[in-house]
Coordinates of C-alpha atoms in Angstrom, one line a residue:
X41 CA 22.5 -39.8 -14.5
X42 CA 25.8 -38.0 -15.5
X43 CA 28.1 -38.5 -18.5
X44 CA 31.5 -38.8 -18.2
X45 CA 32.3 -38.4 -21.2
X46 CA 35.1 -41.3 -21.4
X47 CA 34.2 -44.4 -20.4
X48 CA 33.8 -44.8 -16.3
X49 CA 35.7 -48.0 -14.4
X50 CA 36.2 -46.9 -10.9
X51 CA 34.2 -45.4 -8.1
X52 CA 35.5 -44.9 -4.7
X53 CA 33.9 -42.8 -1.8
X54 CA 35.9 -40.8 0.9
X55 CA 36.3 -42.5 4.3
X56 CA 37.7 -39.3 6.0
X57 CA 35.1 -38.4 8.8
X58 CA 35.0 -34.7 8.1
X59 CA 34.9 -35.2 3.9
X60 CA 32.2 -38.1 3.4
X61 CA 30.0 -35.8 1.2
X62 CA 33.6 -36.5 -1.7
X63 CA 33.3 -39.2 -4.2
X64 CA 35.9 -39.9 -7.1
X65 CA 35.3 -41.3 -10.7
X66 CA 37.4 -43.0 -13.0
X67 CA 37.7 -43.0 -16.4
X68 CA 39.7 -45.2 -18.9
X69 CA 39.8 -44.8 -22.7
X70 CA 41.7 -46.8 -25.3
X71 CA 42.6 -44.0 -27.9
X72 CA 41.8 -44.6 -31.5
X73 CA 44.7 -45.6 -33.9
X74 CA 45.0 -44.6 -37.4
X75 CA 47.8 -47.6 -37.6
X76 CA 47.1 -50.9 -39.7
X77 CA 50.0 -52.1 -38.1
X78 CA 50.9 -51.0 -34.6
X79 CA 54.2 -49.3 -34.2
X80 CA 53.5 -47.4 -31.7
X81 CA 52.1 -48.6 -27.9
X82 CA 48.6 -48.1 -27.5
X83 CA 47.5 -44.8 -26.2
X84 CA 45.0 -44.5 -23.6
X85 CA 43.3 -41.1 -21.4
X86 CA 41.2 -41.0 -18.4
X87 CA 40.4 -38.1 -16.2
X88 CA 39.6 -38.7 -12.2
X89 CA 36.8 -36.7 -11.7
X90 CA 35.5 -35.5 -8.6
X91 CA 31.9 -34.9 -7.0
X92 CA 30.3 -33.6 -3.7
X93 CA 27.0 -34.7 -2.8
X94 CA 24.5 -33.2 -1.0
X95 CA 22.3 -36.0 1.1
X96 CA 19.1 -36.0 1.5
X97 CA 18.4 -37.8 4.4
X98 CA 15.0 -38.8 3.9
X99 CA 15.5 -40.1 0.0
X100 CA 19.1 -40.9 0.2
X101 CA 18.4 -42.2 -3.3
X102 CA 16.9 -38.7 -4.1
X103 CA 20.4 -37.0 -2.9
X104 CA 22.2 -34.3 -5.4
X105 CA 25.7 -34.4 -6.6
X106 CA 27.9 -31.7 -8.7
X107 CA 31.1 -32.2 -10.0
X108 CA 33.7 -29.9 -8.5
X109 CA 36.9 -30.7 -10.3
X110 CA 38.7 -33.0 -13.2
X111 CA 42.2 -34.4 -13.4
X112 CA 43.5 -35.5 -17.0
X113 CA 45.8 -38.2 -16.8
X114 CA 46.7 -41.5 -18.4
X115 CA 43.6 -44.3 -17.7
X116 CA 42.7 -45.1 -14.3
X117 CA 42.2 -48.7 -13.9
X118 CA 41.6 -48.3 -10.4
X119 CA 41.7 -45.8 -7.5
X120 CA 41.0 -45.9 -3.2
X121 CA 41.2 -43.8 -0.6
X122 CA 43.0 -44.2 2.1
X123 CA 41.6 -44.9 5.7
X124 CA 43.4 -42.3 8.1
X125 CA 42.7 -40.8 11.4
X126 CA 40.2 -37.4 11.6
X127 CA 43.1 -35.2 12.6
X128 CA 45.0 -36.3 9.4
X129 CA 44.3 -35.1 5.4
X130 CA 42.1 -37.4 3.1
X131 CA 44.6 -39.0 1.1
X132 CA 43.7 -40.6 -2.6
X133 CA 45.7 -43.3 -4.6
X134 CA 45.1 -43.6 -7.9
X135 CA 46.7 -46.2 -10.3
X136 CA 47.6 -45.1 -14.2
X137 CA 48.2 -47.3 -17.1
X138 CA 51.5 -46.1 -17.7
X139 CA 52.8 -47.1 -14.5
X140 CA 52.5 -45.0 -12.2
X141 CA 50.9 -44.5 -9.1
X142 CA 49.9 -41.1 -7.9
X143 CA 48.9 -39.5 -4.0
X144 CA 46.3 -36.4 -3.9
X145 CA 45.4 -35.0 -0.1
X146 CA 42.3 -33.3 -0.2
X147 CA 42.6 -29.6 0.2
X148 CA 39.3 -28.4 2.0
X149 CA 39.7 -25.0 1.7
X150 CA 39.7 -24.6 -2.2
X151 CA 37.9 -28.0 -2.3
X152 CA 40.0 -29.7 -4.2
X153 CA 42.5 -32.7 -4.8
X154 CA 45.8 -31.4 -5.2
X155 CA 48.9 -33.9 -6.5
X156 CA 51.5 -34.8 -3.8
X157 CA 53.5 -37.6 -4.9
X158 CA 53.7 -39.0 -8.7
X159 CA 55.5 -42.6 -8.6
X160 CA 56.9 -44.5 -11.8
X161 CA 56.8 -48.3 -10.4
X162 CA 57.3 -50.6 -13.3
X163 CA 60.0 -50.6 -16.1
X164 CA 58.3 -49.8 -19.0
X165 CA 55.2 -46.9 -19.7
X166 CA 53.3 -49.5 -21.2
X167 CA 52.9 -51.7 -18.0
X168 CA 49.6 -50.9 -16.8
X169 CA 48.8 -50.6 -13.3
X170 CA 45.4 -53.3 -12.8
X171 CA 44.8 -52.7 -9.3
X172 CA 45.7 -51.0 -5.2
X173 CA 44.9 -51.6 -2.4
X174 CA 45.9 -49.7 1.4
X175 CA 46.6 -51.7 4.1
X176 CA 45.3 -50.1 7.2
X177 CA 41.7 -50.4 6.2
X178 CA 41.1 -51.7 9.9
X179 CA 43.3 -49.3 11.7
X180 CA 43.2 -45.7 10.5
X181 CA 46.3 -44.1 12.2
X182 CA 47.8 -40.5 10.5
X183 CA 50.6 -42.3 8.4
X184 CA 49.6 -43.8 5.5
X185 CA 49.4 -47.6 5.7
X186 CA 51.3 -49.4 2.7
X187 CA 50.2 -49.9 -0.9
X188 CA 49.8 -53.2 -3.3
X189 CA 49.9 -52.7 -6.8
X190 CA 48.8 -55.4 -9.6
X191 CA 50.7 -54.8 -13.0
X192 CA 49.9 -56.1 -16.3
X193 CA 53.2 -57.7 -16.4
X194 CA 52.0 -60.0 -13.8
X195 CA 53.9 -58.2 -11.1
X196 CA 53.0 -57.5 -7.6
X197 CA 54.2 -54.2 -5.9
X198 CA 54.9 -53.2 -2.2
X199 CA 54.9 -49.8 -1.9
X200 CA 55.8 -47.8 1.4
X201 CA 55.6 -44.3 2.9
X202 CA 58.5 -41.8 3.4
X203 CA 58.3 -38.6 5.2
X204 CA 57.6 -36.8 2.0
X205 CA 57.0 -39.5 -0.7
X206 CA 56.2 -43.5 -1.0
X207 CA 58.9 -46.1 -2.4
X208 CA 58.8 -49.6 -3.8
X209 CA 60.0 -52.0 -1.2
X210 CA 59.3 -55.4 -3.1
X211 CA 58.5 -56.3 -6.4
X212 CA 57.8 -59.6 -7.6
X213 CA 56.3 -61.9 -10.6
X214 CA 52.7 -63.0 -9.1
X215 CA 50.7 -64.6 -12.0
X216 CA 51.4 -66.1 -16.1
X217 CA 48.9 -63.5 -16.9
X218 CA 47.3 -59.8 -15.7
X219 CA 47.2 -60.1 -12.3
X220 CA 43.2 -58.0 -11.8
X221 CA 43.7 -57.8 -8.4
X222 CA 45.7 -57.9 -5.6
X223 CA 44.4 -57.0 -1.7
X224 CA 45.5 -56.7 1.6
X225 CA 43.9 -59.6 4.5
X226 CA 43.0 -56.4 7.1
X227 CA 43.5 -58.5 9.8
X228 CA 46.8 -59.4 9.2
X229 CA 48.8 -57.0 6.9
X230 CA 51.8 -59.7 6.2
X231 CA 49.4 -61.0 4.0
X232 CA 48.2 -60.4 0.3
X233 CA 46.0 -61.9 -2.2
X234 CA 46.0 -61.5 -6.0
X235 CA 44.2 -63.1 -8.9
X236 CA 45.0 -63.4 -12.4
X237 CA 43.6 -64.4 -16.2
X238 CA 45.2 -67.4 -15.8
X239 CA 42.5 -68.7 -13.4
X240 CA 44.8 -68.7 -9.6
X241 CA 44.2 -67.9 -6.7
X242 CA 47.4 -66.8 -4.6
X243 CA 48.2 -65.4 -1.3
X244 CA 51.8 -64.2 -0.6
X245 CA 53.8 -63.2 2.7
X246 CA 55.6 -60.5 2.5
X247 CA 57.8 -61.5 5.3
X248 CA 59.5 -64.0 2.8
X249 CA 61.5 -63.7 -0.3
X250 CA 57.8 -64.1 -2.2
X251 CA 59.5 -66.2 -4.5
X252 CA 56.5 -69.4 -3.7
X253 CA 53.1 -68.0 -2.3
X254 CA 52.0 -69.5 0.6
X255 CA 49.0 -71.6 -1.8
X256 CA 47.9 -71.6 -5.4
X257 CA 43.8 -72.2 -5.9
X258 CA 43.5 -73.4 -9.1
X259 CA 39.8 -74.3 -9.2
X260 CA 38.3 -71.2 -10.8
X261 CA 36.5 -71.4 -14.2
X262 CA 38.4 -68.0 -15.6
X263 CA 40.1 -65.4 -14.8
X264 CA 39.9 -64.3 -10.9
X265 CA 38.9 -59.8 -11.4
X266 CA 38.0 -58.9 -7.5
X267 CA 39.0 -59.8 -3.7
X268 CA 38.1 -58.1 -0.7
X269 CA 39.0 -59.1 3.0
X270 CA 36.1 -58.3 5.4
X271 CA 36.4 -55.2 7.8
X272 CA 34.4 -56.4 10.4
X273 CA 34.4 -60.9 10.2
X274 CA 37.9 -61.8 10.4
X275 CA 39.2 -65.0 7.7
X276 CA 36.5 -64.3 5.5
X277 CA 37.4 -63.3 2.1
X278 CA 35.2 -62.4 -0.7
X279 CA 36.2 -63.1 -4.3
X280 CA 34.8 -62.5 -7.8
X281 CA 35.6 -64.2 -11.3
X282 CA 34.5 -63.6 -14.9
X283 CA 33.1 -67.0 -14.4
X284 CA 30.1 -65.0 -13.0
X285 CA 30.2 -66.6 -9.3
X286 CA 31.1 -64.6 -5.6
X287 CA 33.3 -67.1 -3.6
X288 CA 33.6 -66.6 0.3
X289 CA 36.8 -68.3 1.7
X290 CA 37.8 -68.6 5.1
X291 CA 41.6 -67.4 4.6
X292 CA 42.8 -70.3 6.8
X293 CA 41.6 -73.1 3.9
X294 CA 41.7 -71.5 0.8
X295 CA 41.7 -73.7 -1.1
X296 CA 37.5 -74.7 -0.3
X297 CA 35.0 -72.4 -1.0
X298 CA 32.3 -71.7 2.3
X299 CA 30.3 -70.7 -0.4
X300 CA 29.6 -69.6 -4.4
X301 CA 27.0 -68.1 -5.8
X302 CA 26.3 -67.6 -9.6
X303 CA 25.5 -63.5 -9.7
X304 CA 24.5 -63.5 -13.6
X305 CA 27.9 -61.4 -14.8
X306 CA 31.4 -61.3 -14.3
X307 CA 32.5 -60.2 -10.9
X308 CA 34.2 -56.7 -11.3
X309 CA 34.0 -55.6 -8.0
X310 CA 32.9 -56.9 -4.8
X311 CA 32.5 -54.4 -1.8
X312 CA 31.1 -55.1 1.9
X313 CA 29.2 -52.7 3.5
X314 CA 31.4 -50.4 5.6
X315 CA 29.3 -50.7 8.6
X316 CA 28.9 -53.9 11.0
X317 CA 25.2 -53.2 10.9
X318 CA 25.1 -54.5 7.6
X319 CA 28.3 -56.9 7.5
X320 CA 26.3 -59.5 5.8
X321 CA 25.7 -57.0 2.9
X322 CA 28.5 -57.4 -0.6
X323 CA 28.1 -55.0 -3.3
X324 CA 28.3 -56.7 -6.4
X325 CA 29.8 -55.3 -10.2
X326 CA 27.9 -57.7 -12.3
X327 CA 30.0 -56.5 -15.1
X328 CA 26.7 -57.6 -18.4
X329 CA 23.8 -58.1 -15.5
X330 CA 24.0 -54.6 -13.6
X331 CA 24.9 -54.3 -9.9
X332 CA 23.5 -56.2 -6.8
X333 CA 23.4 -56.4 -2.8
X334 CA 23.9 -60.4 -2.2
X335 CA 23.0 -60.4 1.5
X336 CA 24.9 -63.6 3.2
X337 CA 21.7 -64.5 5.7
X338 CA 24.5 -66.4 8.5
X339 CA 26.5 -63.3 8.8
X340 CA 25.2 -62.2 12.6
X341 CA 27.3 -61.5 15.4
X342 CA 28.0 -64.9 17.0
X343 CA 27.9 -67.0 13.8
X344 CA 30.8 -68.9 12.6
X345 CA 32.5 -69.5 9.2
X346 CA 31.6 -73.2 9.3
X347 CA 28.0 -72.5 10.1
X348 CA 28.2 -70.5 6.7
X349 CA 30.0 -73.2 5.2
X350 CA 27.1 -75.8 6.2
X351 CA 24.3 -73.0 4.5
X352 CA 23.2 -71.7 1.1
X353 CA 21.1 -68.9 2.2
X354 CA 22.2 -66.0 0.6
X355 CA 19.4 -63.7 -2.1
X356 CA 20.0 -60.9 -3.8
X357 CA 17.8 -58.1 -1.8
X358 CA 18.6 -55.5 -4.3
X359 CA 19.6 -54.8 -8.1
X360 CA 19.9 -52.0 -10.2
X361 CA 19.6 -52.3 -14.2
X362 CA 19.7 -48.7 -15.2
X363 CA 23.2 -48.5 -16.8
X364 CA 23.3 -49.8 -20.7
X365 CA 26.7 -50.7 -20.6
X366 CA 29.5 -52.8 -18.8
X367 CA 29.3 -52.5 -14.7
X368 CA 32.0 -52.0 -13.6
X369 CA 32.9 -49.2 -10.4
X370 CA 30.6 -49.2 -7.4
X371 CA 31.0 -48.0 -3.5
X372 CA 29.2 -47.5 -0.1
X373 CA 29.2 -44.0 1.5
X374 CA 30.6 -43.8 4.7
X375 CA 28.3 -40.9 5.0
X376 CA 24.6 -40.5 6.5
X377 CA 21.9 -43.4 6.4
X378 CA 18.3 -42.6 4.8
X379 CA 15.7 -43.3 7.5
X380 CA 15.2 -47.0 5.7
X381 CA 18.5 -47.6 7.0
X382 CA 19.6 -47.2 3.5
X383 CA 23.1 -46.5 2.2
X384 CA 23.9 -44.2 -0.9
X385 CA 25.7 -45.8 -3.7
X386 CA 27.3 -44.3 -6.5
X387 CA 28.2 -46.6 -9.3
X388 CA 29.7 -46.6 -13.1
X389 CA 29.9 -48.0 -16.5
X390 CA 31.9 -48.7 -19.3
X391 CA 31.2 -47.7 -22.9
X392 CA 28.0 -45.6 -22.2
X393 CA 30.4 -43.6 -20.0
X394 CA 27.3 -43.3 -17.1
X395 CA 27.7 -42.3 -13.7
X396 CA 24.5 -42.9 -11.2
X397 CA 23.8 -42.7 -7.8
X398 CA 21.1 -44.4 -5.6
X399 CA 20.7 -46.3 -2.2
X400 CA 20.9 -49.9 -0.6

């Protein structure tokens, strides 16, 4: 286990080919105020912290990890790495709560992250950004692939890259309250999805004005925290809610869930495996019940989404209690497999500021 110090909300593993041994960690603290009325905005730090891992290929859950450098900024609701070609530089997002969104290329000979690009995006510093997402998960080219941001304004932001910078290219109101999350369909980048705290599901096409999405779900219990298209099955879409349930939609009728499954916590974060060995493998954030593998048991090669639909059989193959505190980031490696066929996982929580790694 290692302390963070402040408390830990994000996890995200590098894609890059050549720089799979880097992980990042967020932090996000809400600084104490000696106010009994507030008359000044809440202040809040975080650091991104960074590790390299050493695998050991016969215990990947045995594998070592030092941290090699920390960033101070603002909290870090959420951070990802974008998915880029081997020939081009491993290229970090990270999303602060004053605003702004900031792009770090991985420098490999001083092994470190090193600030490119620092981007105010909303009007005011005490808009938080929720939540990004890249959207060339799917096809890793050199450029960069374009960004959604979630604000706690309930905005949506489209973000593009420039020769030397990125710049907002739409901006637009998304949801009554925080919009958690907002992703990218992989398969086809004209299209976004975002939840909110007021308990929708939307999808949006940025080829119109955005002013209507293209459909509303209203049938969630409470707020909607996590979404993430499938890399390797396309339509299917996984999404979490603090109503402590994973949905799977087929993006074409979104409005019907192929399935739900009650995971014992709120959904933080849902992440499927990065290989199509494993596609039927979701990481789970259980947010007050720990973190899980749900393995969806129709997922094979030739199977369809309405064979899913028509089955139930989905179990939890894996769970891991040792954090004392909210879960809240978790990722794959991209890197080696143990001889199991198991995958290292780092994974974070909240207030006992933890950081652990271990395999699935």
């Amino acid at each position: 286990m290692f302390d963070t110090i402040l408390p830990a909300d994000a996890v995200e593993f590098c894609p890059h080919p050549a720089f799979q041994d880097i992980f990042v960690c967020g932090t996000y603290n809400l600084l104490e105020s000696d106010e009994t009325v507030r008359t000044r905005p809440q202040e809040r730090n975080g650091q991104c912290l960074v590790f390299r891992c050493q695998y050991d290929k016969d215990d990947i859950a045995q594998s070592s990890f030092d941290k090699i450098q920390e960033i101070n900024y603002p909290a870090l609701p959420d951070m990802k790495w974008c998915h880029r070609s081997a020939a081009s530089k491993a290229t970090l997002c990270v999303a602060d709560s004053k605003g702004e969104v900031h792009l770090l290329d991985w420098n490999s000979d001083e092994s470190r992250l090193e600030e490119t690009v620092r981007k105010q995006i909303t009007g005011s510093s005490e808009t938080l950004c929720l939540s990004l997402d890249w959207s060339n998960r799917r096809n890793p080219t050199s450029n960069l692939g374009k960004l959604v941001v979630s604000c706690s304004d309930g905005d949506l932001v489209l973000l593009d890259h420039t020769t030397s910078s990125i710049e907002v290219t739409k901006k637009w109101t998304s949801h009554e309250y925080e919009p958690w999350i907002a992703a990218w369909n992989y398969w086809d980048t004209n299209m976004i999805y975002s939840g909110g705290d007021d308990f929708k599901l939307k999808g949006w096409d940025i080829r119109t004005d955005l002013r209507d999405p293209t459909f509303v779900n209203r049938r969630f219990e409470a707020g909607i925290t996590t979404i993430q298209s499938h890399p390797h099955i396309e339509h299917l879409l996984a999404v979490g809610s603090y109503d402590a349930s994973v949905r799977l939609f087929d993006t074409r009728k979104p409005l019907v869930p192929l399935s739900q499954t009650n995971i014992g916590g709120g959904a933080w974060r849902v992440k499927w495996h990065p290989s199509a060995a494993r596609k039927s493998d979701l990481l789970v954030a259980c947010m007050h019940d720990g973190f899980k593998i749900l393995r969806f048991h129709e997922l094979g090669a030739e199977t369809t989404l309405e064979e899913i639909a028509y089955s139930s059989s989905v179990s939890v193959v894996q769970r891991f209690d040792e954090h004392q505190s909210l879960a809240y980031g978790v990722d794959w490696s991209l890197g080696p497999s143990s001889s199991d066929q198991k995958t290292a996982i780092a994974s974070c929580s909240f207030y006992d500021h933890s950081l652990h790694f271990w395999s699935g």
